[in-house]
Amino acid sequence: MSVKEVRTRFAPSPTGYMHVGNLRTALYTYLIAKHSNGKFILRIEDTDQERYVPDAVKVIFDTLKMTGLNHDEGPDIGGSVGPYVQSERRGIYLQYAKELVEKGEAYYCFCDKERLDSLKDGSEIFKYDGHCRNLSKEDVEKNLSEGKPYVIRQKNPTEGVTTFEDEIYGTISVDNSELEDMILMKSDGLPTYNFANVVDDHLMGITHVVRGNEYLSSAPKYNRLYNAFGWDVPTYIHCPPIMKDAHNKLSKRNGDASFGDLLEKGYLKEAVLNFIALLGWNPGTEQEIFTLPELVEQFDYKNIHKAPSIFDSVKLRWMNGEYIKKLTLDEFHKLATPYYEKVFSSDELALLNTLKISELLQTRVEVLNEIPEMVVFFKELPEHDIDLYSHKKMKTNSENSLVSLEKALPVLESLEDWSFTSIHDAIFALIGEMGVKNGIVLWPLRTALSGQPSSPGGAFELAEIMGKEESLRRIRIGIEKLK
Ligand code: GLU
């Protein structure tokens, strides 16, 4: 028996940004295809767009490319495989709508705006009353020959039940009386999203339809279209929503819903992809960090949860930190540099060894946009109180800190080689001479250099990065403060 090739598609409408929920749909769609060595298709559903969003398709295209969710087929666009774009396929849908009219499964509707508005009863949501359902063939012909504007509507039965299977939500049955005669072809000659979606899924041989559960209520109408044409019904996989909290869906207004915004904040694309894979799915093991090939191998849509998932920003931060740690130092440095440029002038940068700063930060940063506040003390000694010198565990206070700094200053002044090792060796020799615990000298030094209760790196690292002149200046300031 030959097994049917698995073919999936991501079919976004261009909105101008990539909602993480949509990216999750894209990811799951991709994973289902690739898990079975099948094909993943990208189709832009732009026939219902009332507002033209410039570059909206580019956002989708670039996001998928960037995240490695590469599609397998599509029209040639200057040597590479483009997405299918429904508005460019406008010529193919009308014949299918006409076929449905022939079969008695659809009808021409000539109701004008005024009449439809009169049905609205003050609200935007209304159900078409079926006024044109039973127009005679002659009347239809006459209206068409007079050039009257029309739409084509699906003709749904008013009795009985439509039943279909969803892989996540199980068997769904809906009374046909609840199904609206939705518009298939609009008066501008373009198909609606609802119609083009079904026609294209058939023409493109889609076997598994993955989408958000907001489409579950339309699914009976789609199902009826497949049946009316006599086409194979695909496997439906409606994914539960991603929530901000127990009551609210994650929306762009929350600030975390847009993939682009997350990248801008300094999340790594790999980390976000890994994180969203787990929003509603897990392999049933403890594993949390997955490469894309690992996801391909382990993903099984049967394990998608029915319960909505909560977007846990704390977990995303943690995961991003894990991805940052896995970068090479050079890779991290490259990503961190634009954030240094936000803090330091080019003259300041020329004097700073930012590669060394990167070395300190890489294990401490969770999200790249934390970098400026973590490094700004290198630029300017922050205002700070002498209380910072008192550390219970280190057993330091303002008196012994003053002694330590006063002793350390001449030792450091006399150093010719200002490297980590020579600073380290000189200060440890001093500690030995003083016969005190390390912290008695190291804590005041670190505090004087950073002016902060914590810093990325200890006294030697900070001193090396700041250079001799600035380090000595800050130690002198510390001495003055403590006197
Ligand atoms: N164009 C729809 C959207 O952007 C996709 C629905 C589907 O995948 O069938 O949400």
CSV table of C-alpha atoms and ligand atoms in Angstrom, one decimal:
chain,number,residue,atom,x,y,z
A,1,MET,CA,0.0,0.0,0.0
A,2,SER,CA,1.5,3.3,-0.9
A,3,VAL,CA,1.4,5.9,1.9
A,4,LYS,CA,0.1,9.3,1.0
A,5,GLU,CA,2.7,12.0,1.2
A,6,VAL,CA,2.1,14.4,4.1
A,7,ARG,CA,1.6,17.9,2.8
A,8,THR,CA,1.0,20.8,5.1
A,9,ARG,CA,0.8,24.5,4.6
A,10,PHE,CA,1.2,27.7,6.6
A,11,ALA,CA,-1.4,30.1,5.4
A,12,PRO,CA,-1.1,33.4,7.1
A,13,SER,CA,-3.0,36.5,6.2
A,14,PRO,CA,-0.6,39.4,6.0
A,15,THR,CA,-1.1,41.6,9.0
A,16,GLY,CA,2.3,43.3,9.1
A,17,TYR,CA,3.7,41.5,12.0
A,18,MET,CA,4.2,37.9,13.1
A,19,HIS,CA,2.2,37.0,16.2
A,20,VAL,CA,3.9,34.3,18.2
A,21,GLY,CA,0.7,32.2,17.9
A,22,ASN,CA,1.0,32.3,14.1
A,23,LEU,CA,4.7,31.4,14.3
A,24,ARG,CA,3.7,28.5,16.5
A,25,THR,CA,1.2,27.4,13.9
A,26,ALA,CA,3.9,27.7,11.3
A,27,LEU,CA,6.3,25.7,13.4
A,28,TYR,CA,3.8,22.9,14.1
A,29,THR,CA,2.8,22.8,10.5
A,30,TYR,CA,6.4,22.6,9.4
A,31,LEU,CA,7.2,19.9,12.0
A,32,ILE,CA,4.2,17.7,11.0
A,33,ALA,CA,5.4,17.7,7.4
A,34,LYS,CA,9.1,17.2,8.1
A,35,HIS,CA,8.5,14.5,10.8
A,36,SER,CA,7.0,12.4,8.0
A,37,ASN,CA,9.4,13.6,5.3
A,38,GLY,CA,6.6,15.5,3.7
A,39,LYS,CA,6.2,18.9,2.1
A,40,PHE,CA,5.7,22.2,3.8
A,41,ILE,CA,4.0,25.0,1.7
A,42,LEU,CA,3.7,28.7,2.4
A,43,ARG,CA,0.6,30.4,1.1
A,44,ILE,CA,-0.2,34.0,1.7
A,45,GLU,CA,-4.0,34.5,2.1
A,46,ASP,CA,-4.4,38.1,1.1
A,47,THR,CA,-7.8,38.2,-0.7
A,48,ASP,CA,-9.7,39.5,2.3
A,49,GLN,CA,-7.3,42.3,3.1
A,50,GLU,CA,-9.2,45.6,3.4
A,51,ARG,CA,-6.1,47.4,4.6
A,52,TYR,CA,-3.0,47.2,2.6
A,53,VAL,CA,-0.1,46.6,5.0
A,54,PRO,CA,3.1,47.5,3.3
A,55,ASP,CA,5.8,44.8,3.6
A,56,ALA,CA,3.4,42.5,5.4
A,57,VAL,CA,4.4,39.6,3.1
A,58,LYS,CA,8.0,40.3,3.6
A,59,VAL,CA,7.6,40.0,7.4
A,60,ILE,CA,6.2,36.5,7.0
A,61,PHE,CA,8.7,35.5,4.4
A,62,ASP,CA,11.7,36.8,6.3
A,63,THR,CA,10.5,35.3,9.6
A,64,LEU,CA,10.2,31.8,8.2
A,65,LYS,CA,13.6,32.1,6.5
A,66,MET,CA,15.2,33.4,9.6
A,67,THR,CA,13.8,30.6,11.8
A,68,GLY,CA,14.7,28.0,9.3
A,69,LEU,CA,11.1,27.0,8.5
A,70,ASN,CA,11.8,26.8,4.8
A,71,HIS,CA,9.0,25.9,2.5
A,72,ASP,CA,9.4,23.4,-0.2
A,73,GLU,CA,7.3,24.6,-3.2
A,74,GLY,CA,6.0,27.7,-4.7
A,75,PRO,CA,6.2,29.9,-7.8
A,76,ASP,CA,9.6,30.9,-9.0
A,77,ILE,CA,10.5,34.4,-7.9
A,78,GLY,CA,13.8,35.4,-9.5
A,79,GLY,CA,15.5,32.1,-9.0
A,80,SER,CA,14.1,31.2,-5.6
A,81,VAL,CA,11.0,29.5,-4.5
A,82,GLY,CA,8.4,32.1,-3.5
A,83,PRO,CA,5.2,31.7,-1.5
A,84,TYR,CA,1.9,31.1,-3.2
A,85,VAL,CA,0.0,34.3,-3.0
A,86,GLN,CA,-3.8,34.1,-3.3
A,87,SER,CA,-4.3,37.4,-4.9
A,88,GLU,CA,-2.0,36.3,-7.7
A,89,ARG,CA,-4.2,33.2,-8.2
A,90,ARG,CA,-7.4,35.2,-8.5
A,91,GLY,CA,-8.3,33.6,-11.8
A,92,ILE,CA,-8.9,30.1,-10.5
A,93,TYR,CA,-11.6,30.4,-7.9
A,94,LEU,CA,-14.6,31.6,-9.8
A,95,GLN,CA,-14.9,28.4,-11.8
A,96,TYR,CA,-15.1,26.4,-8.5
A,97,ALA,CA,-17.7,28.7,-7.1
A,98,LYS,CA,-19.7,28.2,-10.3
A,99,GLU,CA,-19.4,24.5,-10.0
A,100,LEU,CA,-21.0,24.7,-6.6
A,101,VAL,CA,-23.8,26.8,-8.0
A,102,GLU,CA,-24.4,24.1,-10.6
A,103,LYS,CA,-24.5,21.5,-7.9
A,104,GLY,CA,-27.0,23.6,-5.9
A,105,GLU,CA,-24.5,24.1,-3.1
A,106,ALA,CA,-24.1,27.8,-3.7
A,107,TYR,CA,-26.0,30.7,-5.1
A,108,TYR,CA,-25.7,34.2,-6.6
A,109,CYS,CA,-26.7,36.9,-4.2
A,110,PHE,CA,-27.6,40.4,-5.5
A,111,CYS,CA,-28.5,42.0,-2.2
A,112,ASP,CA,-27.1,45.5,-2.0
A,113,LYS,CA,-25.4,47.2,0.9
A,114,GLU,CA,-28.6,49.0,1.9
A,115,ARG,CA,-30.5,45.8,2.2
A,116,LEU,CA,-27.7,44.0,4.1
A,117,ASP,CA,-27.4,47.0,6.4
A,118,SER,CA,-31.1,46.8,7.2
A,119,LEU,CA,-30.4,43.2,8.5
A,120,LYS,CA,-27.7,44.4,10.8
A,121,ASP,CA,-30.1,45.6,13.5
A,122,GLY,CA,-27.5,48.0,14.9
A,123,SER,CA,-24.8,45.4,15.3
A,124,GLU,CA,-22.0,44.5,12.9
A,125,ILE,CA,-22.7,40.8,13.4
A,126,PHE,CA,-25.6,39.5,11.5
A,127,LYS,CA,-26.7,36.4,9.8
A,128,TYR,CA,-27.7,36.6,6.1
A,129,ASP,CA,-31.4,35.9,5.8
A,130,GLY,CA,-31.2,33.8,2.6
A,131,HIS,CA,-33.1,36.3,0.5
A,132,CYS,CA,-31.5,35.2,-2.7
A,133,ARG,CA,-31.3,31.5,-2.0
A,134,ASN,CA,-34.2,30.7,-4.2
A,135,LEU,CA,-34.0,33.1,-7.1
A,136,SER,CA,-35.1,31.5,-10.3
A,137,LYS,CA,-32.5,30.7,-13.0
A,138,GLU,CA,-34.1,33.4,-15.2
A,139,ASP,CA,-33.8,36.1,-12.6
A,140,VAL,CA,-30.2,35.2,-12.0
A,141,GLU,CA,-29.4,35.3,-15.7
A,142,LYS,CA,-31.2,38.6,-16.1
A,143,ASN,CA,-29.4,40.2,-13.2
A,144,LEU,CA,-26.1,38.9,-14.5
A,145,SER,CA,-26.7,40.2,-18.0
A,146,GLU,CA,-27.6,43.6,-16.6
A,147,GLY,CA,-24.3,43.6,-14.9
A,148,LYS,CA,-25.7,43.8,-11.4
A,149,PRO,CA,-23.0,43.3,-8.8
A,150,TYR,CA,-23.2,40.0,-7.0
A,151,VAL,CA,-21.5,37.7,-4.5
A,152,ILE,CA,-21.7,33.9,-4.5
A,153,ARG,CA,-22.8,32.4,-1.2
A,154,GLN,CA,-22.6,28.9,0.1
A,155,LYS,CA,-26.0,27.3,0.4
A,156,ASN,CA,-26.1,25.5,3.7
A,157,PRO,CA,-29.0,23.2,4.7
A,158,THR,CA,-31.3,24.6,7.4
A,159,GLU,CA,-31.8,21.2,9.0
A,160,GLY,CA,-29.6,18.3,10.0
A,161,VAL,CA,-26.2,18.2,11.5
A,162,THR,CA,-22.6,18.6,10.2
A,163,THR,CA,-20.1,16.4,11.9
A,164,PHE,CA,-16.3,16.3,11.5
A,165,GLU,CA,-13.2,15.1,13.4
A,166,ASP,CA,-10.6,17.4,14.8
A,167,GLU,CA,-7.4,15.8,16.1
A,168,ILE,CA,-7.3,18.0,19.1
A,169,TYR,CA,-10.9,18.7,19.9
A,170,GLY,CA,-12.4,15.3,18.9
A,171,THR,CA,-15.7,14.9,17.2
A,172,ILE,CA,-17.5,18.2,16.5
A,173,SER,CA,-21.2,18.3,15.6
A,174,VAL,CA,-23.0,21.5,14.7
A,175,ASP,CA,-26.6,22.1,13.8
A,176,ASN,CA,-26.8,23.1,10.2
A,177,SER,CA,-29.3,25.8,11.1
A,178,GLU,CA,-26.4,27.6,12.8
A,179,LEU,CA,-24.3,27.8,9.6
A,180,GLU,CA,-24.4,31.0,7.8
A,181,ASP,CA,-24.5,31.2,4.0
A,182,MET,CA,-21.1,32.6,3.9
A,183,ILE,CA,-19.8,34.5,1.0
A,184,LEU,CA,-17.5,32.5,-1.3
A,185,MET,CA,-16.9,35.1,-4.0
A,186,LYS,CA,-17.0,38.8,-3.3
A,187,SER,CA,-18.4,41.5,-5.5
A,188,ASP,CA,-14.8,42.6,-6.4
A,189,GLY,CA,-14.3,39.2,-8.1
A,190,LEU,CA,-12.0,37.9,-5.4
A,191,PRO,CA,-12.7,34.9,-3.3
A,192,THR,CA,-13.1,35.3,0.4
A,193,TYR,CA,-10.5,33.8,2.6
A,194,ASN,CA,-12.9,31.1,3.6
A,195,PHE,CA,-13.4,29.9,0.0
A,196,ALA,CA,-9.9,30.3,-1.4
A,197,ASN,CA,-8.5,28.5,1.7
A,198,VAL,CA,-10.5,25.4,0.9
A,199,VAL,CA,-9.9,25.4,-2.8
A,200,ASP,CA,-6.2,25.9,-2.4
A,201,ASP,CA,-5.9,23.3,0.3
A,202,HIS,CA,-7.4,20.9,-2.2
A,203,LEU,CA,-5.4,22.0,-5.2
A,204,MET,CA,-2.2,21.9,-3.2
A,205,GLY,CA,-3.0,18.4,-1.9
A,206,ILE,CA,-2.9,19.5,1.7
A,207,THR,CA,-3.3,16.5,4.0
A,208,HIS,CA,-3.1,18.2,7.4
A,209,VAL,CA,-4.6,21.5,8.1
A,210,VAL,CA,-3.1,23.2,11.2
A,211,ARG,CA,-4.6,26.5,12.4
A,212,GLY,CA,-5.7,28.4,15.5
A,213,ASN,CA,-8.9,27.2,17.2
A,214,GLU,CA,-10.6,30.5,16.4
A,215,TYR,CA,-11.3,28.7,13.1
A,216,LEU,CA,-13.0,25.8,14.7
A,217,SER,CA,-16.5,27.5,14.4
A,218,SER,CA,-16.0,27.9,10.6
A,219,ALA,CA,-14.7,24.4,10.1
A,220,PRO,CA,-18.2,22.9,9.6
A,221,LYS,CA,-18.7,25.2,6.6
A,222,TYR,CA,-15.3,24.3,5.2
A,223,ASN,CA,-16.1,20.7,5.7
A,224,ARG,CA,-19.3,21.1,3.8
A,225,LEU,CA,-17.4,22.6,0.9
A,226,TYR,CA,-15.1,19.6,0.7
A,227,ASN,CA,-18.0,17.3,0.7
A,228,ALA,CA,-19.9,19.3,-1.9
A,229,PHE,CA,-16.9,19.0,-4.2
A,230,GLY,CA,-16.4,15.4,-3.3
A,231,TRP,CA,-12.8,16.2,-2.2
A,232,ASP,CA,-10.8,14.4,0.5
A,233,VAL,CA,-11.3,16.1,3.8
A,234,PRO,CA,-7.9,16.9,5.4
A,235,THR,CA,-6.9,16.0,8.9
A,236,TYR,CA,-7.9,19.0,11.0
A,237,ILE,CA,-5.6,20.1,13.8
A,238,HIS,CA,-6.9,23.2,15.6
A,239,CYS,CA,-4.5,24.5,18.1
A,240,PRO,CA,-5.6,26.0,21.4
A,241,PRO,CA,-4.8,29.7,22.0
A,242,ILE,CA,-1.7,31.1,23.7
A,243,MET,CA,-2.8,33.1,26.7
A,244,LYS,CA,-1.1,36.0,28.5
A,245,ASP,CA,-2.7,34.8,31.7
A,246,ALA,CA,-5.7,32.7,32.8
A,247,HIS,CA,-8.2,35.1,31.2
A,248,ASN,CA,-6.5,37.0,28.4
A,249,LYS,CA,-5.2,35.9,25.1
A,250,LEU,CA,-1.7,37.1,24.2
A,251,SER,CA,-2.2,40.1,22.1
A,252,LYS,CA,0.1,42.5,20.4
A,253,ARG,CA,-0.8,45.1,23.0
A,254,ASN,CA,0.8,42.9,25.7
A,255,GLY,CA,4.1,43.6,24.0
A,256,ASP,CA,5.3,40.0,23.9
A,257,ALA,CA,3.0,38.8,21.2
A,258,SER,CA,5.1,39.9,18.2
A,259,PHE,CA,8.0,37.8,17.2
A,260,GLY,CA,9.7,41.0,15.7
A,261,ASP,CA,9.3,42.8,19.0
A,262,LEU,CA,10.8,39.9,20.9
A,263,LEU,CA,13.9,39.9,18.6
A,264,GLU,CA,14.1,43.6,19.1
A,265,LYS,CA,14.2,43.2,22.9
A,266,GLY,CA,17.1,40.9,22.5
A,267,TYR,CA,15.6,37.4,22.4
A,268,LEU,CA,17.4,35.0,20.1
A,269,LYS,CA,15.3,33.5,17.3
A,270,GLU,CA,16.3,30.0,18.2
A,271,ALA,CA,15.3,30.5,21.8
A,272,VAL,CA,11.9,31.9,20.8
A,273,LEU,CA,11.3,29.0,18.4
A,274,ASN,CA,12.2,26.5,21.1
A,275,PHE,CA,10.0,28.3,23.6
A,276,ILE,CA,6.9,28.4,21.4
A,277,ALA,CA,7.3,24.8,20.4
A,278,LEU,CA,6.6,24.0,24.1
A,279,LEU,CA,3.5,26.2,24.2
A,280,GLY,CA,1.0,23.5,23.9
A,281,TRP,CA,3.2,20.5,23.2
A,282,ASN,CA,5.9,18.4,24.9
A,283,PRO,CA,7.4,15.1,24.1
A,284,GLY,CA,6.5,13.7,27.5
A,285,THR,CA,10.1,13.9,28.8
A,286,GLU,CA,12.0,16.4,30.9
A,287,GLN,CA,13.8,17.8,27.8
A,288,GLU,CA,13.3,21.5,27.3
A,289,ILE,CA,16.0,22.6,25.0
A,290,PHE,CA,15.5,21.4,21.4
A,291,THR,CA,17.2,22.1,18.2
A,292,LEU,CA,14.9,22.3,15.1
A,293,PRO,CA,16.1,18.9,13.9
A,294,GLU,CA,15.3,17.4,17.4
A,295,LEU,CA,11.9,18.9,17.2
A,296,VAL,CA,11.4,17.4,13.8
A,297,GLU,CA,12.3,14.0,15.1
A,298,GLN,CA,10.2,14.2,18.3
A,299,PHE,CA,7.2,16.2,17.3
A,300,ASP,CA,3.9,14.3,17.2
A,301,TYR,CA,0.7,16.3,16.8
A,302,LYS,CA,-1.1,13.7,18.9
A,303,ASN,CA,0.7,15.3,21.9
A,304,ILE,CA,-0.6,18.8,21.3
A,305,HIS,CA,-2.6,19.7,24.4
A,306,LYS,CA,-6.1,20.8,24.3
A,307,ALA,CA,-5.7,23.2,27.2
A,308,PRO,CA,-4.7,26.8,26.4
A,309,SER,CA,-1.0,27.5,27.2
A,310,ILE,CA,0.3,30.4,29.1
A,311,PHE,CA,3.1,32.5,27.7
A,312,ASP,CA,5.5,32.4,30.7
A,313,SER,CA,7.9,35.3,30.1
A,314,VAL,CA,10.1,34.1,33.0
A,315,LYS,CA,10.7,30.8,31.3
A,316,LEU,CA,11.4,32.5,28.0
A,317,ARG,CA,14.0,34.7,29.7
A,318,TRP,CA,15.6,31.6,31.2
A,319,MET,CA,15.6,29.8,27.9
A,320,ASN,CA,17.1,32.7,26.1
A,321,GLY,CA,19.9,32.8,28.7
A,322,GLU,CA,20.6,29.2,28.0
A,323,TYR,CA,20.8,29.9,24.3
A,324,ILE,CA,23.1,32.8,24.9
A,325,LYS,CA,25.4,30.6,27.0
A,326,LYS,CA,25.7,28.2,24.1
A,327,LEU,CA,26.9,30.8,21.7
A,328,THR,CA,30.6,31.1,21.0
A,329,LEU,CA,32.2,34.2,22.6
A,330,ASP,CA,32.6,35.7,19.1
A,331,GLU,CA,28.9,35.1,18.3
A,332,PHE,CA,27.8,36.6,21.6
A,333,HIS,CA,30.2,39.6,21.2
A,334,LYS,CA,28.8,40.3,17.8
A,335,LEU,CA,25.3,40.4,19.2
A,336,ALA,CA,26.3,42.4,22.2
A,337,THR,CA,28.2,45.1,20.3
A,338,PRO,CA,25.2,47.1,19.2
A,339,TYR,CA,24.1,47.3,22.8
A,340,TYR,CA,27.6,48.6,23.8
A,341,GLU,CA,27.2,51.2,21.1
A,342,LYS,CA,24.0,52.5,22.8
A,343,VAL,CA,26.0,53.3,25.9
A,344,PHE,CA,29.5,54.2,24.8
A,345,SER,CA,30.8,56.8,22.3
A,346,SER,CA,33.2,55.6,19.7
A,347,ASP,CA,36.1,57.2,21.6
A,348,GLU,CA,35.1,55.4,24.7
A,349,LEU,CA,34.7,52.1,22.8
A,350,ALA,CA,38.2,52.5,21.3
A,351,LEU,CA,39.6,52.5,24.9
A,352,LEU,CA,37.4,49.7,26.3
A,353,ASN,CA,38.1,46.0,25.8
A,354,THR,CA,34.5,45.1,25.0
A,355,LEU,CA,35.5,41.5,24.1
A,356,LYS,CA,36.4,41.1,27.8
A,357,ILE,CA,33.1,42.6,28.8
A,358,SER,CA,31.4,40.1,26.6
A,359,GLU,CA,33.3,37.3,28.3
A,360,LEU,CA,31.9,38.5,31.6
A,361,LEU,CA,28.4,39.1,30.4
A,362,GLN,CA,27.8,35.9,28.4
A,363,THR,CA,27.0,33.8,31.4
A,364,ARG,CA,24.9,36.5,33.1
A,365,VAL,CA,22.7,38.0,30.4
A,366,GLU,CA,19.3,36.5,29.8
A,367,VAL,CA,18.0,39.1,27.3
A,368,LEU,CA,20.3,41.2,25.2
A,369,ASN,CA,18.5,44.4,26.1
A,370,GLU,CA,19.7,44.1,29.7
A,371,ILE,CA,23.2,44.8,28.5
A,372,PRO,CA,23.2,48.6,28.6
A,373,GLU,CA,22.2,48.8,32.2
A,374,MET,CA,24.8,46.1,33.1
A,375,VAL,CA,27.7,48.0,31.5
A,376,VAL,CA,26.8,51.6,32.0
A,377,PHE,CA,28.9,51.7,35.2
A,378,PHE,CA,32.0,51.3,33.0
A,379,LYS,CA,31.2,54.6,31.5
A,380,GLU,CA,30.5,56.5,34.6
A,381,LEU,CA,30.9,55.7,38.2
A,382,PRO,CA,27.4,55.6,39.6
A,383,GLU,CA,26.4,57.7,42.5
A,384,HIS,CA,26.6,55.4,45.5
A,385,ASP,CA,26.5,55.3,49.2
A,386,ILE,CA,29.3,54.1,51.5
A,387,ASP,CA,27.0,51.6,52.9
A,388,LEU,CA,27.9,49.5,49.9
A,389,TYR,CA,31.3,48.8,51.4
A,390,SER,CA,29.8,47.0,54.4
A,391,HIS,CA,29.2,43.4,53.6
A,392,LYS,CA,28.3,41.0,56.3
A,393,LYS,CA,29.6,37.9,54.8
A,394,MET,CA,32.8,39.5,53.7
A,395,LYS,CA,33.1,41.1,57.1
A,396,THR,CA,33.8,44.5,55.6
A,397,ASN,CA,32.8,47.9,56.9
A,398,SER,CA,33.8,51.4,56.1
A,399,GLU,CA,36.8,51.4,58.4
A,400,ASN,CA,38.6,48.2,57.1
A,401,SER,CA,37.6,49.1,53.6
A,402,LEU,CA,39.4,52.4,53.8
A,403,VAL,CA,42.5,50.6,55.1
A,404,SER,CA,42.3,48.1,52.3
A,405,LEU,CA,41.9,50.7,49.6
A,406,GLU,CA,44.7,52.9,51.0
A,407,LYS,CA,47.0,49.9,50.9
A,408,ALA,CA,45.9,48.7,47.5
A,409,LEU,CA,46.3,52.1,45.8
A,410,PRO,CA,50.2,52.4,45.9
A,411,VAL,CA,50.5,48.7,45.0
A,412,LEU,CA,48.4,49.3,41.9
A,413,GLU,CA,50.0,52.6,41.1
A,414,SER,CA,53.3,50.9,40.8
A,415,LEU,CA,52.1,48.2,38.5
A,416,GLU,CA,53.6,48.4,35.0
A,417,ASP,CA,51.8,45.6,33.4
A,418,TRP,CA,48.0,46.2,33.8
A,419,SER,CA,46.7,42.7,33.1
A,420,PHE,CA,44.4,40.5,35.0
A,421,THR,CA,47.3,38.3,36.1
A,422,SER,CA,49.5,41.0,37.3
A,423,ILE,CA,46.7,42.8,39.1
A,424,HIS,CA,45.6,39.5,40.7
A,425,ASP,CA,49.1,38.6,41.8
A,426,ALA,CA,49.9,42.0,43.2
A,427,ILE,CA,46.7,42.2,45.2
A,428,PHE,CA,47.1,38.6,46.5
A,429,ALA,CA,50.6,39.5,47.6
A,430,LEU,CA,49.1,42.4,49.5
A,431,ILE,CA,46.4,40.2,51.1
A,432,GLY,CA,49.1,37.9,52.2
A,433,GLU,CA,51.1,40.7,53.7
A,434,MET,CA,48.1,42.1,55.5
A,435,GLY,CA,47.1,38.7,56.8
A,436,VAL,CA,43.4,39.2,56.1
A,437,LYS,CA,40.7,37.2,54.4
A,438,ASN,CA,40.5,37.9,50.6
A,439,GLY,CA,37.1,39.6,50.9
A,440,ILE,CA,38.5,42.3,53.1
A,441,VAL,CA,40.4,43.7,50.2
A,442,LEU,CA,38.5,42.4,47.2
A,443,TRP,CA,35.1,43.6,48.2
A,444,PRO,CA,36.1,47.2,48.7
A,445,LEU,CA,38.1,47.2,45.5
A,446,ARG,CA,35.1,45.8,43.5
A,447,THR,CA,32.8,48.3,45.2
A,448,ALA,CA,35.1,51.3,44.5
A,449,LEU,CA,35.5,50.2,40.8
A,450,SER,CA,31.8,49.6,40.1
A,451,GLY,CA,29.9,51.8,42.6
A,452,GLN,CA,27.3,49.0,42.6
A,453,PRO,CA,26.2,46.3,45.0
A,454,SER,CA,26.8,43.7,42.2
A,455,SER,CA,28.7,43.7,38.9
A,456,PRO,CA,29.5,41.4,36.1
A,457,GLY,CA,32.9,40.2,37.3
A,458,GLY,CA,35.1,40.9,40.3
A,459,ALA,CA,37.7,43.5,41.1
A,460,PHE,CA,40.5,42.1,38.8
A,461,GLU,CA,38.3,41.8,35.7
A,462,LEU,CA,36.8,45.2,36.2
A,463,ALA,CA,40.2,46.8,36.8
A,464,GLU,CA,41.6,45.2,33.7
A,465,ILE,CA,38.8,46.3,31.5
A,466,MET,CA,38.7,49.9,32.9
A,467,GLY,CA,42.4,50.4,32.5
A,468,LYS,CA,44.9,51.7,35.0
A,469,GLU,CA,44.1,55.4,35.0
A,470,GLU,CA,40.3,55.0,35.4
A,471,SER,CA,40.7,52.2,38.0
A,472,LEU,CA,43.1,54.3,40.1
A,473,ARG,CA,40.8,57.3,39.8
A,474,ARG,CA,37.9,55.3,41.1
A,475,ILE,CA,39.9,53.9,44.0
A,476,ARG,CA,40.9,57.4,45.0
A,477,ILE,CA,37.3,58.5,44.9
A,478,GLY,CA,36.5,55.5,47.2
A,479,ILE,CA,39.2,56.5,49.6
A,480,GLU,CA,37.8,60.1,49.8
A,481,LYS,CA,34.3,58.9,50.3
A,482,LEU,CA,35.4,56.6,53.2
A,483,LYS,CA,37.6,59.1,54.9
B,1,GLU,N1,-5.4,32.9,6.7
B,1,GLU,C1,-5.7,32.4,8.0
B,1,GLU,C2,-5.0,33.2,9.1
B,1,GLU,O1,-4.2,34.0,8.8
B,1,GLU,C3,-5.2,31.0,8.1
B,1,GLU,C4,-6.2,30.0,8.5
B,1,GLU,C5,-5.8,28.6,8.1
B,1,GLU,O2,-4.7,28.3,8.3
B,1,GLU,O3,-6.6,27.9,7.5
B,1,GLU,O4,-5.3,33.0,10.2
